[in-house]
Coordinates of C-alpha atoms in Angstrom, one line a residue:
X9 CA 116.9 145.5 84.8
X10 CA 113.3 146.5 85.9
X11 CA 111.2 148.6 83.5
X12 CA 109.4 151.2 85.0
X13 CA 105.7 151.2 84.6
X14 CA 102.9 153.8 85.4
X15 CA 101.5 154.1 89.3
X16 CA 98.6 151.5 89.3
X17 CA 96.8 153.5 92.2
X18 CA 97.6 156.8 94.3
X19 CA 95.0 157.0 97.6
X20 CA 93.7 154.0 99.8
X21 CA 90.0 154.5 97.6
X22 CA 89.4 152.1 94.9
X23 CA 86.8 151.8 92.5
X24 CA 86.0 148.7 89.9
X25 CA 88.4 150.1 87.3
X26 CA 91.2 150.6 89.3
X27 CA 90.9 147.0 90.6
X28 CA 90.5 145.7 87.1
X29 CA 93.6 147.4 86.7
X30 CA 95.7 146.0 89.7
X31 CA 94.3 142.6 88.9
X32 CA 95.2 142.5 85.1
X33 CA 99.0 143.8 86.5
X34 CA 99.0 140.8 89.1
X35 CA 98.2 138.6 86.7
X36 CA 100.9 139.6 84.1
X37 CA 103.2 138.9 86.7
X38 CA 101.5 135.4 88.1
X39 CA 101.3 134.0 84.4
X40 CA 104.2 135.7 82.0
X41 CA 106.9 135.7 85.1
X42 CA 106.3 133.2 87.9
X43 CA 104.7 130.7 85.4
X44 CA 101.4 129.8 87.6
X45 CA 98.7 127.9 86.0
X46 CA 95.4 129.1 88.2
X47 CA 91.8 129.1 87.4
X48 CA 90.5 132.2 85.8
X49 CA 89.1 134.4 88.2
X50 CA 86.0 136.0 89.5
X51 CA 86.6 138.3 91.6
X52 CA 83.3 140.0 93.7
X53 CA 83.1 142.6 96.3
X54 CA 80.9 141.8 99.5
X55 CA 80.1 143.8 102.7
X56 CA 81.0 142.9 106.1
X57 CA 78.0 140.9 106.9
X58 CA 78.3 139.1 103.8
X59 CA 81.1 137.7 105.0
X60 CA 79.9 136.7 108.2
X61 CA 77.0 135.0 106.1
X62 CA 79.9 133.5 104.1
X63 CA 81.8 132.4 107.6
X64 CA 78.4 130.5 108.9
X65 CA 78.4 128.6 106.1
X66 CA 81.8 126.5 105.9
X67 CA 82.8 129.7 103.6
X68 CA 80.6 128.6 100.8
X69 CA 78.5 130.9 98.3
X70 CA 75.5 129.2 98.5
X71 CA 74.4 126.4 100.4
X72 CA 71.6 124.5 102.1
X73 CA 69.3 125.8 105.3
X74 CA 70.3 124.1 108.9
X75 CA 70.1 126.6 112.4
X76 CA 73.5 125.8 113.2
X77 CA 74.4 128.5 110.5
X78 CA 72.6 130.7 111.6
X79 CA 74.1 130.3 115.5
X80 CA 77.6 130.6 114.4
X81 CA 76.0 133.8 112.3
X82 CA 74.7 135.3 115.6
X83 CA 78.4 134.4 117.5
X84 CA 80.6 135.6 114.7
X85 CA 78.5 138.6 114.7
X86 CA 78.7 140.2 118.1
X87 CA 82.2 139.2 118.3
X88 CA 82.7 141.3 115.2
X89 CA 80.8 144.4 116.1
X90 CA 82.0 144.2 119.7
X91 CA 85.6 144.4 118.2
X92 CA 86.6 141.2 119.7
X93 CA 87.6 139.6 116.6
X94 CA 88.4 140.7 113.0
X95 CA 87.1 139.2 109.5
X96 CA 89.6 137.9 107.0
X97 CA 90.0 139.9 104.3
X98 CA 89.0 137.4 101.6
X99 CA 87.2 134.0 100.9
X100 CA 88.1 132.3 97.9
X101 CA 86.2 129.1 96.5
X102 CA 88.0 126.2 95.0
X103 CA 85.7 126.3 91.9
X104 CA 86.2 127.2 87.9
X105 CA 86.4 130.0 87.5
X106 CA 87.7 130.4 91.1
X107 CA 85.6 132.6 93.1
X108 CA 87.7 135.3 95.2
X109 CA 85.4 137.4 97.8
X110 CA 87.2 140.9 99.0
X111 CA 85.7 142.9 101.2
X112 CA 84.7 146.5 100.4
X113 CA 86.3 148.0 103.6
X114 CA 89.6 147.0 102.6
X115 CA 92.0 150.0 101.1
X116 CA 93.3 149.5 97.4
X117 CA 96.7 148.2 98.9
X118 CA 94.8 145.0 100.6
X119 CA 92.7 144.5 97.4
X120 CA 95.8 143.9 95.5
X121 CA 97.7 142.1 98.0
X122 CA 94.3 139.8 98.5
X123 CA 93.5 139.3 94.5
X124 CA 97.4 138.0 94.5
X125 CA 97.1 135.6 97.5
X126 CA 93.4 134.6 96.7
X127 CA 92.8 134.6 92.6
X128 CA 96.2 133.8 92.3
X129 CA 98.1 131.9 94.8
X130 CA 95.2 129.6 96.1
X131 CA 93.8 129.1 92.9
X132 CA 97.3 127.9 91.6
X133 CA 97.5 125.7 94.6
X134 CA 93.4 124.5 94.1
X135 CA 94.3 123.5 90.7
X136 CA 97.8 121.8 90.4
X137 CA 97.7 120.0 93.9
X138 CA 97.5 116.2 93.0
X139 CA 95.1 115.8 96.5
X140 CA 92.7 118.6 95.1
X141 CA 92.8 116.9 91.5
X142 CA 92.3 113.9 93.7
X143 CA 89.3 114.6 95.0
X144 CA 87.4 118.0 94.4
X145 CA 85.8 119.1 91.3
X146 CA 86.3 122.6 90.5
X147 CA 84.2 122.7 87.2
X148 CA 80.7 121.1 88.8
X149 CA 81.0 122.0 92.9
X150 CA 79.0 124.9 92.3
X151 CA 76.2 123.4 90.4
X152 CA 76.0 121.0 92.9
X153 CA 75.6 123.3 95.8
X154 CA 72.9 124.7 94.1
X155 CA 71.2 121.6 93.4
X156 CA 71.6 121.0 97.4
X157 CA 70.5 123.4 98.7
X158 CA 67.3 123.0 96.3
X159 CA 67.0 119.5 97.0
X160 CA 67.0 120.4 101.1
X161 CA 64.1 122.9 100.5
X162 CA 62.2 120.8 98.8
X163 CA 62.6 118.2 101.4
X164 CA 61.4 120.6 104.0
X165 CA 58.7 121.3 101.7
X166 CA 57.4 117.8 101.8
X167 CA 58.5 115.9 104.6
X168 CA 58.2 118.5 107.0
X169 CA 61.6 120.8 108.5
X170 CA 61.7 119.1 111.7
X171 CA 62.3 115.6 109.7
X172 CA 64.9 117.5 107.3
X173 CA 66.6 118.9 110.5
X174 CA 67.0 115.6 112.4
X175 CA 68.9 113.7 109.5
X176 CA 71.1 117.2 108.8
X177 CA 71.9 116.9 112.6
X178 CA 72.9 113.6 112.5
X179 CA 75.2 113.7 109.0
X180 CA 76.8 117.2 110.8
X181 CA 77.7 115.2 113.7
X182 CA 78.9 112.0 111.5
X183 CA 80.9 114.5 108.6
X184 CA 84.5 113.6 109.6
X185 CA 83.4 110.7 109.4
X186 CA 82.0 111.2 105.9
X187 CA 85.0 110.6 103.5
X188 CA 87.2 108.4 101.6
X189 CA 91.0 108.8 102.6
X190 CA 92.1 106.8 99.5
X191 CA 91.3 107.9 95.5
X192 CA 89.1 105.3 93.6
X193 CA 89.8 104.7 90.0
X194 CA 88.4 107.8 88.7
X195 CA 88.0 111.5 89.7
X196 CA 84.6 112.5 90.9
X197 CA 82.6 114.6 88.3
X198 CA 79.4 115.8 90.5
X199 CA 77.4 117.5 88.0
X200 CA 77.2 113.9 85.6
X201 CA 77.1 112.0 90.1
X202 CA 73.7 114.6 90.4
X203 CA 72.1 113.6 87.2
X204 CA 72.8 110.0 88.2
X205 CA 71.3 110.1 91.2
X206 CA 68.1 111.9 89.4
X207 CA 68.1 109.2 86.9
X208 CA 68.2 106.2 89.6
X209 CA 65.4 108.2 91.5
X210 CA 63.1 108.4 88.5
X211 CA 63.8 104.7 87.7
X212 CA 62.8 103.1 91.1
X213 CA 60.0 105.4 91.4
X214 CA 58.6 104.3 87.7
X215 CA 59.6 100.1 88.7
X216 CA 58.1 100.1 92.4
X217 CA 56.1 97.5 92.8
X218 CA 55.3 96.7 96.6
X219 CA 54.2 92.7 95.7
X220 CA 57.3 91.8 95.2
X221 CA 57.9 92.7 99.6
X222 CA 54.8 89.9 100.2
X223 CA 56.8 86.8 98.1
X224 CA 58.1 84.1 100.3
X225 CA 61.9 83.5 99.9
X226 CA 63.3 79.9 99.1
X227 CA 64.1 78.0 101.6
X228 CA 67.8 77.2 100.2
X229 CA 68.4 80.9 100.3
X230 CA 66.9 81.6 103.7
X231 CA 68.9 78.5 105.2
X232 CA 72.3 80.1 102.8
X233 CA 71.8 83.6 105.0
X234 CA 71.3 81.9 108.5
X235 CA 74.3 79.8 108.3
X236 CA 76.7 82.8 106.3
X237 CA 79.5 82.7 108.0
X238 CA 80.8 86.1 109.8
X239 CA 84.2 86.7 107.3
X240 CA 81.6 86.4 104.3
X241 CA 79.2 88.4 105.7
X242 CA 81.6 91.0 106.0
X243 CA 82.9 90.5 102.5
X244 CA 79.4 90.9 101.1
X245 CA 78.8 94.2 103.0
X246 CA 82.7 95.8 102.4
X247 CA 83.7 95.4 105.8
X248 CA 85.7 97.4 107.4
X249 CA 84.4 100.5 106.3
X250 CA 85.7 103.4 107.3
X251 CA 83.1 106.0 105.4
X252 CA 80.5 105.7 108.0
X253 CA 78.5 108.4 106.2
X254 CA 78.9 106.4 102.9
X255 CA 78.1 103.0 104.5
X256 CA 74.6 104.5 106.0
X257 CA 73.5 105.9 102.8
X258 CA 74.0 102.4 101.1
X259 CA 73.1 100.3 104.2
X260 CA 70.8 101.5 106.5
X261 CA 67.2 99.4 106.5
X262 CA 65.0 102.0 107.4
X263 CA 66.0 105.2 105.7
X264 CA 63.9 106.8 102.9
X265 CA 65.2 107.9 99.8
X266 CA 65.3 111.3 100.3
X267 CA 66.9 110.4 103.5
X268 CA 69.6 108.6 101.7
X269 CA 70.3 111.9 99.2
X270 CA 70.5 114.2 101.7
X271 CA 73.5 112.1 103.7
X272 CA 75.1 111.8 100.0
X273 CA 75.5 115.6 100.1
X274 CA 76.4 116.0 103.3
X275 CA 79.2 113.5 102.3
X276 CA 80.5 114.9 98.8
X277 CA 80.6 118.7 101.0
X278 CA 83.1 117.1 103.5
X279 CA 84.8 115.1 100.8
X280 CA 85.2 118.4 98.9
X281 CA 86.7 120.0 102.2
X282 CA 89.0 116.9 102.9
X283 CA 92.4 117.9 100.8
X284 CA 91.7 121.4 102.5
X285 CA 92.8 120.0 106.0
X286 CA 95.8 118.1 104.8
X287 CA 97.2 121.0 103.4
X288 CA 96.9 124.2 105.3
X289 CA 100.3 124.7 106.0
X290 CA 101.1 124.2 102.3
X291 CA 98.5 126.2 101.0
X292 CA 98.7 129.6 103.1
X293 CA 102.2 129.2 102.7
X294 CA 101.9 129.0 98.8
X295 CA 99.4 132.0 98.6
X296 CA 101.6 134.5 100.9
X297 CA 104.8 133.4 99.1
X298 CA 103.1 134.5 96.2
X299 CA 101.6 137.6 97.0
X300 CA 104.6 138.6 98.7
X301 CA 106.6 138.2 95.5
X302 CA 104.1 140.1 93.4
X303 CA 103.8 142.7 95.7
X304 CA 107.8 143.4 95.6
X305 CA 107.7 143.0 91.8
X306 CA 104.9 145.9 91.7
X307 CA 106.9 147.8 93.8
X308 CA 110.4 147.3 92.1
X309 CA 108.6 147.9 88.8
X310 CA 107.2 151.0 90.0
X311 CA 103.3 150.5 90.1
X312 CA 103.0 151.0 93.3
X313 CA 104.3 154.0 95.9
X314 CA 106.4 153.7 98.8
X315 CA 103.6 154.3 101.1
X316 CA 101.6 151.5 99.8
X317 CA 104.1 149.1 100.1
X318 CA 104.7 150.1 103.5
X319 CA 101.2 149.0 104.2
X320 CA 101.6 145.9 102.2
X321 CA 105.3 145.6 104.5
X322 CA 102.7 146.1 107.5
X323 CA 100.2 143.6 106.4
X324 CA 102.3 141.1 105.6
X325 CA 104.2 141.1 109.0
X326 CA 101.1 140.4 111.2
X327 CA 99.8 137.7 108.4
X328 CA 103.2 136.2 109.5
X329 CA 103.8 136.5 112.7
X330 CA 104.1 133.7 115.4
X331 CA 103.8 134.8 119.2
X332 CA 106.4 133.1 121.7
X333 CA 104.8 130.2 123.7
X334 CA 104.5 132.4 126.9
X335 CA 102.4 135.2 124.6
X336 CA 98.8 135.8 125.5
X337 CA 98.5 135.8 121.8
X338 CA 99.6 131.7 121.4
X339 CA 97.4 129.2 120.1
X340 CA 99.6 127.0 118.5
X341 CA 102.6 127.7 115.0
X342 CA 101.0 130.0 112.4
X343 CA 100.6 128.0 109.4
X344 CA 100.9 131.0 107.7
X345 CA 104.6 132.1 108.8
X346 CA 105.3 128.1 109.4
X347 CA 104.8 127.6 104.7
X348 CA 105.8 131.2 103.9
X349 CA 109.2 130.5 106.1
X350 CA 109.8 127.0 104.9
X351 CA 109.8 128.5 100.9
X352 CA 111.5 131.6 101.3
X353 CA 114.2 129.2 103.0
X354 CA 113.8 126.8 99.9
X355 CA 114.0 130.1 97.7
X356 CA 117.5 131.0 99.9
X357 CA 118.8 126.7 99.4
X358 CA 117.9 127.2 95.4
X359 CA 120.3 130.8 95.2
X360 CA 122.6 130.8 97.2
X361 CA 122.9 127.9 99.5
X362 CA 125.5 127.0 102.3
X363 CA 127.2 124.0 103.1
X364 CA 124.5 122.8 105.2
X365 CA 122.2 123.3 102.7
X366 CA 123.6 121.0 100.6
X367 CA 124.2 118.3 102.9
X368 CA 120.3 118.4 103.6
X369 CA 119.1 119.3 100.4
X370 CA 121.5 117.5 97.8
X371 CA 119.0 117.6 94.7
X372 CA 118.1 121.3 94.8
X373 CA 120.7 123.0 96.8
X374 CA 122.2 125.5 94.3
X375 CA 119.8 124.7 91.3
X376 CA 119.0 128.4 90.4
X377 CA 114.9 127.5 90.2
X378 CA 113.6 128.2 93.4
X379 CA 109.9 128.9 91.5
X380 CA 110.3 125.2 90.0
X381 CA 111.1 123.7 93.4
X382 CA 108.3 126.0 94.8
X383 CA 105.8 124.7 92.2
X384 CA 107.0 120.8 92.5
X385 CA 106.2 120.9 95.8
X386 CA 102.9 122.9 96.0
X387 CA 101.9 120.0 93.4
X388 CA 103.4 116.6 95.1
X389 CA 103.2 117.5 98.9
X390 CA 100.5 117.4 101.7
X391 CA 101.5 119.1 104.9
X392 CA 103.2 116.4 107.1
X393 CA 105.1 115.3 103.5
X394 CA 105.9 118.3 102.8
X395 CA 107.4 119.7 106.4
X396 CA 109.1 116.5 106.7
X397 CA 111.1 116.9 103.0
X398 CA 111.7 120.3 103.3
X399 CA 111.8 121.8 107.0
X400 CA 115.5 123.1 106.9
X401 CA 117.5 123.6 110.2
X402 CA 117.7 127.5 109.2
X403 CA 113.8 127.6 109.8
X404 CA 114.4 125.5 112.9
X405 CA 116.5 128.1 114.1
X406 CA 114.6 130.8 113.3
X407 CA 111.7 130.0 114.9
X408 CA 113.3 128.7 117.7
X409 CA 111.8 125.2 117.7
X410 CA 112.8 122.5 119.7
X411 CA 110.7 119.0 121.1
X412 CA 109.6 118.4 124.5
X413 CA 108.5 115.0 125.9
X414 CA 105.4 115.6 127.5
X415 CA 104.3 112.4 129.7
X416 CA 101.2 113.3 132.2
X417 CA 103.0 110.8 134.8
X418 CA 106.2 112.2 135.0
X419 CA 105.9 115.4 136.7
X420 CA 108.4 117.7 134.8
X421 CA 108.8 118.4 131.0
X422 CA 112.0 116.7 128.9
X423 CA 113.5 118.7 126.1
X424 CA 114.2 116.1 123.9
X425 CA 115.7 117.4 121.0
X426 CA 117.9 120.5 120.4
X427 CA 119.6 122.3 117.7
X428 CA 122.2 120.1 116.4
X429 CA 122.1 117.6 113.8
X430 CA 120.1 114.9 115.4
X431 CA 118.0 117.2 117.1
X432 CA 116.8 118.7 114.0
X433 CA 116.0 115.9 112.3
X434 CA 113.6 115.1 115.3
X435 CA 111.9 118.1 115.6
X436 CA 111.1 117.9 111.7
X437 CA 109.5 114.6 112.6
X438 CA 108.1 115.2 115.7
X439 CA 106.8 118.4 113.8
X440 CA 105.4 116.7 110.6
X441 CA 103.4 114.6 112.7
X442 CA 101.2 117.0 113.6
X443 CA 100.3 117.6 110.6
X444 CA 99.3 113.8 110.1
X445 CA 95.5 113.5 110.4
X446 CA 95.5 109.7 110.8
X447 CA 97.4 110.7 114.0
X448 CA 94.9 113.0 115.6
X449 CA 91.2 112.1 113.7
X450 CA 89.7 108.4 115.4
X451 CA 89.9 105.8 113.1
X452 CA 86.2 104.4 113.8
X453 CA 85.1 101.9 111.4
X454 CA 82.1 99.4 110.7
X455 CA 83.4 95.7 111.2
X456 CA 80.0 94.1 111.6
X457 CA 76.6 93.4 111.3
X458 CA 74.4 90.7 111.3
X459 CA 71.5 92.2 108.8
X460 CA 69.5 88.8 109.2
X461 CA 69.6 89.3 112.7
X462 CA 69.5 92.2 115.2
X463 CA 71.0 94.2 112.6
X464 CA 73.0 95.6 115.9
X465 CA 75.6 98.2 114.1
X466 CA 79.6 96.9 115.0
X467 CA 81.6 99.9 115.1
X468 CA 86.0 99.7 116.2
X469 CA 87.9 102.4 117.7
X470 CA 91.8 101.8 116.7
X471 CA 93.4 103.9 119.5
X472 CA 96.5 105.4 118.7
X473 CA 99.1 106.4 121.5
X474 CA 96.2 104.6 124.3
X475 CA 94.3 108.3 123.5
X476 CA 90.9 107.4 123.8
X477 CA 87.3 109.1 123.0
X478 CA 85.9 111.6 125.7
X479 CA 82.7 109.6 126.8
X480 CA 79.8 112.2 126.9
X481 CA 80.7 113.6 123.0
X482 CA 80.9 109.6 121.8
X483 CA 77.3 108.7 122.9
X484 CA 75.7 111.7 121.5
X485 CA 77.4 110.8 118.0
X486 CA 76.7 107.3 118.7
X487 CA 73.2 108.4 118.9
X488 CA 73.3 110.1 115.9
X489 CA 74.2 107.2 114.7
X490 CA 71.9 105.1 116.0
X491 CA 68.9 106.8 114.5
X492 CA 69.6 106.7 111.1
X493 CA 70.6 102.9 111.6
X494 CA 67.4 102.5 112.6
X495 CA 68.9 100.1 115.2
X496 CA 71.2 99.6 118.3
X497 CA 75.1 100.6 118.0
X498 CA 77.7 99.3 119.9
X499 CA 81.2 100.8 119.7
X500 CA 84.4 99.0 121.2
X501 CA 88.1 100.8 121.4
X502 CA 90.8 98.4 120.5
X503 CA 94.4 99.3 121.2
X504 CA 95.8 99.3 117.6
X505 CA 99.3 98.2 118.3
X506 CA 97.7 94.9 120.1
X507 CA 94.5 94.4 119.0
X508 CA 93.2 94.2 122.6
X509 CA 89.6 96.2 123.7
X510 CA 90.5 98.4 126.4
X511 CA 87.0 100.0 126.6
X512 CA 83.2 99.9 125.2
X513 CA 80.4 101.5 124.8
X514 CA 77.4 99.8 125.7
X515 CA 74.5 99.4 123.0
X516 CA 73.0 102.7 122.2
X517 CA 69.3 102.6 120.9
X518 CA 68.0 104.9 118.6
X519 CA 65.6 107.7 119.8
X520 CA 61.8 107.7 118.7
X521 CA 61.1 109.7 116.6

């Protein structure tokens, strides 16, 4: 039986206390009933253009000076004040404590409902998520972006903002490109990485000495590098390598220090942003499912009125809805509604489930702990994983999805798979691999280079599905690449079931500076 507790808030106005207040309710129901583990929370207002100044920035709170920030700034703006698009109504940073941004226009209803999905059901998510653990770290990511963006300035203090610019440019366009897709041995700690980094810096600079450049080699080890075979070669260098940003900042002959550091950053910001785009679907879905089960609990509870839930109600329903294919309004399934529908149904399988439910999900159908299979998942999944495991037909049908076999010779569409029992099965897998960023990001990878030689960069394109790279945007990221090499590049595009090259791109030089 539900206890009845006093109104929270009457009006759409808040002020600071009333927020405290609605937070420290949300979070008596996030921690004492639901059992989530997040961050603590920091929780700061910001205006409108703060959070177009928060958009231009890959939604960080403070981060290093490049014009392309300021461009998408200038677009996100007019679009804004022209009324052609709207602003989300929070930003929250994977950090400890986790930073949650809400915006000052929003009424008291949409602070609550965002401090539940943001300080609550992200930050769960940020924190338990074995690919976040993985890979991000939430106690030094902020003191790192500070000493960035330092570290850029002083750059462009002392070598000049043109040279500063050239090598952002060049890590921007290489930044997919930029991470490790497997864990090493230990999580990465990048406050004790920056004073490392300081440490090695200070070293080399005390040891330089240039005479040791003007002493002849012996002529057994000059003879052992010439006639190095090339599978050694590529042994002694780590090749394949896959990092391409990593691989330049260790590798490259003719890049400075500072050079070096400032592709390291640019590599550790799009590491930090890796487990972010294998788990969209899973992590929207987690924070909605949450703040639509506080919100419900407020409102059965009695802190909040009718009328305010019938916003929240409102809300909710357009942060969840997916337009029909032939809508104006279609870009593709909501990950939003797409997670929030899949737990709710795993919510329905865990109560009360049918028979179908428990021929497709044997080990939880009818377990009674829909918050525990909720949690398990949110902790052990990535998207495709995790829409693969747990994409019920009951979703299926409610959405309406079925596959079509889209071949650009064959002049009409095939609907491959309907709703029955095979069907379903292959829409969840047709489904889940869209999710699969090996499937849709090029696997481009060093495989070679002589460095006694020409020192000519080897790059490999393993094709999937014969989908190759469009021309024109693979030589100006070539050329990128060719400039902080310091020497040519040549990239071929092997078909990855057979090994074959089926195209390549002719030596690109690099620019003068």
């Amino acid at each position: 039986m539900n206890a009845i507790a006093p109104l929270l808030y009457t009006g759409a106005d808040w002020d600071y206390a009333l927020i405290k207040r609605a937070h420290d309710a949300i979070e008596r129901i996030a921690i004492d009933e639901m059992g989530l583990d997040p961050y603590p929370s920091q929780v700061e207002v910001i205006s409108s253009e703060q959070m177009l100044d928060a958009y231009s920035s890959m939604g960080m709170p403070l981060f290093y000076r490049h014009w392309s920030f300021g461009k998408h700034f200038a677009r996100d703006e007019m679009y804004y004040r022209k009324g052609m698009t709207g602003l989300a109504y929070e930003i929250v940073i994977n950090s400890n404590p986790c930073l949650c941004y809400i915006m000052e226009e929003n009424t008291m209803t949409m602070q609550t409902l965002v401090m539940a999905h943001a300080a609550f059901g992200h930050s769960h998510f940020f924190k338990n998520n074995h690919l976040f653990q993985s890979w991000t770290d939430a106690e030094g990511i902020l003191d790192y972006l500070d000493f960035a963006k330092s570290y850029v300035a002083q750059c462009e203090e002392r070598y000049g903002r043109w040279e500063v610019e050239r090598v952002l440019d060049a890590a921007h366009a290489l930044m997919s490109h930029g991470v490790h897709r497997y864990p090493r041995r230990q999580p990465l700690n990048l406050v004790q990485e920056m004073q490392r980094k300081r440490d090695r810096a200070r070293y080399e600079e005390q040891t330089f000495n240039d005479l040791w450049r003007t002493l002849p080699r012996r002529g057994d080890e000059a003879e052992k590098e010439g006639t190095q075979d090339v599978s050694a070669r590529r042994q002694a260098l780590g090749l394949p390598e896959e990092n391409l940003l990593y691989f330049l900042e260790k590798r490259a002959p003719r890049l400075e220090h500072w050079q070096r550091e400032i592709l390291r950053i640019v590599r550790m910001v799009s590491q930090y942003f890796y487990p972010q785009k294998q788990t969209k679907v899973m992590n929207e879905g987690c924070a909605t499912s949450v703040h639509y089960h506080i919100m419900n609990r407020l409102h059965e509870t009695g802190q909040v009125t009718e009328g305010a839930f019938m916003e929240f109600l409102h809300q909710h329903t357009n942060v969840v809805f997916q337009p029909e294919f032939d809508d104006p309004r279609f870009s593709g399934i909501n990950p939003y509604a797409l997670g929030f529908n899949i737990l709710q149904d795993l919510k329905r399988v865990c109560l009360a489930p049918t028979e179908e439910d428990r021929r497709w999900f044997p080990e939880i159908a009818g377990n009674g702990d829909f918050l525990g299979t909720w949690k398990h998942a949110w902790a052990e999944y990535r998207d495709e994983s995790f829409i693969l495991q747990f994409l019920g037909p009951k979703v299926m049908r409610d959405m309406r999805l079925f596959a079509v076999h889209d071949d650009a010779d064959e002049p009409h569409l095939k609907v491959e798979a309907i709703h029955d029992d095979a069907g379903y099965r292959e829409v969840r897998r047709a489904l889940s691999a869209q999710y699969d960023l090996a499937r849709h990001e090029p696997d481009i990878q060093v495989v070679d280079v002589d460095l006694a030689g020409d020192r000519k960069l080897i790059l490999e394109h393993r094709a999937q599905d014969g989908r190759l790279l469009e021309e024109k945007d693979a030589r100006r990221v070539l050329q990128h690449l060719a400039n902080l090499w310091g020497y040519a590049v040549r990239l071929y595009e092997v078909d990855a079931r057979t090994d074959t090259v089926i195209n390549e791109f002719v030596d690109v030089e690099p620019a003068q500076a």
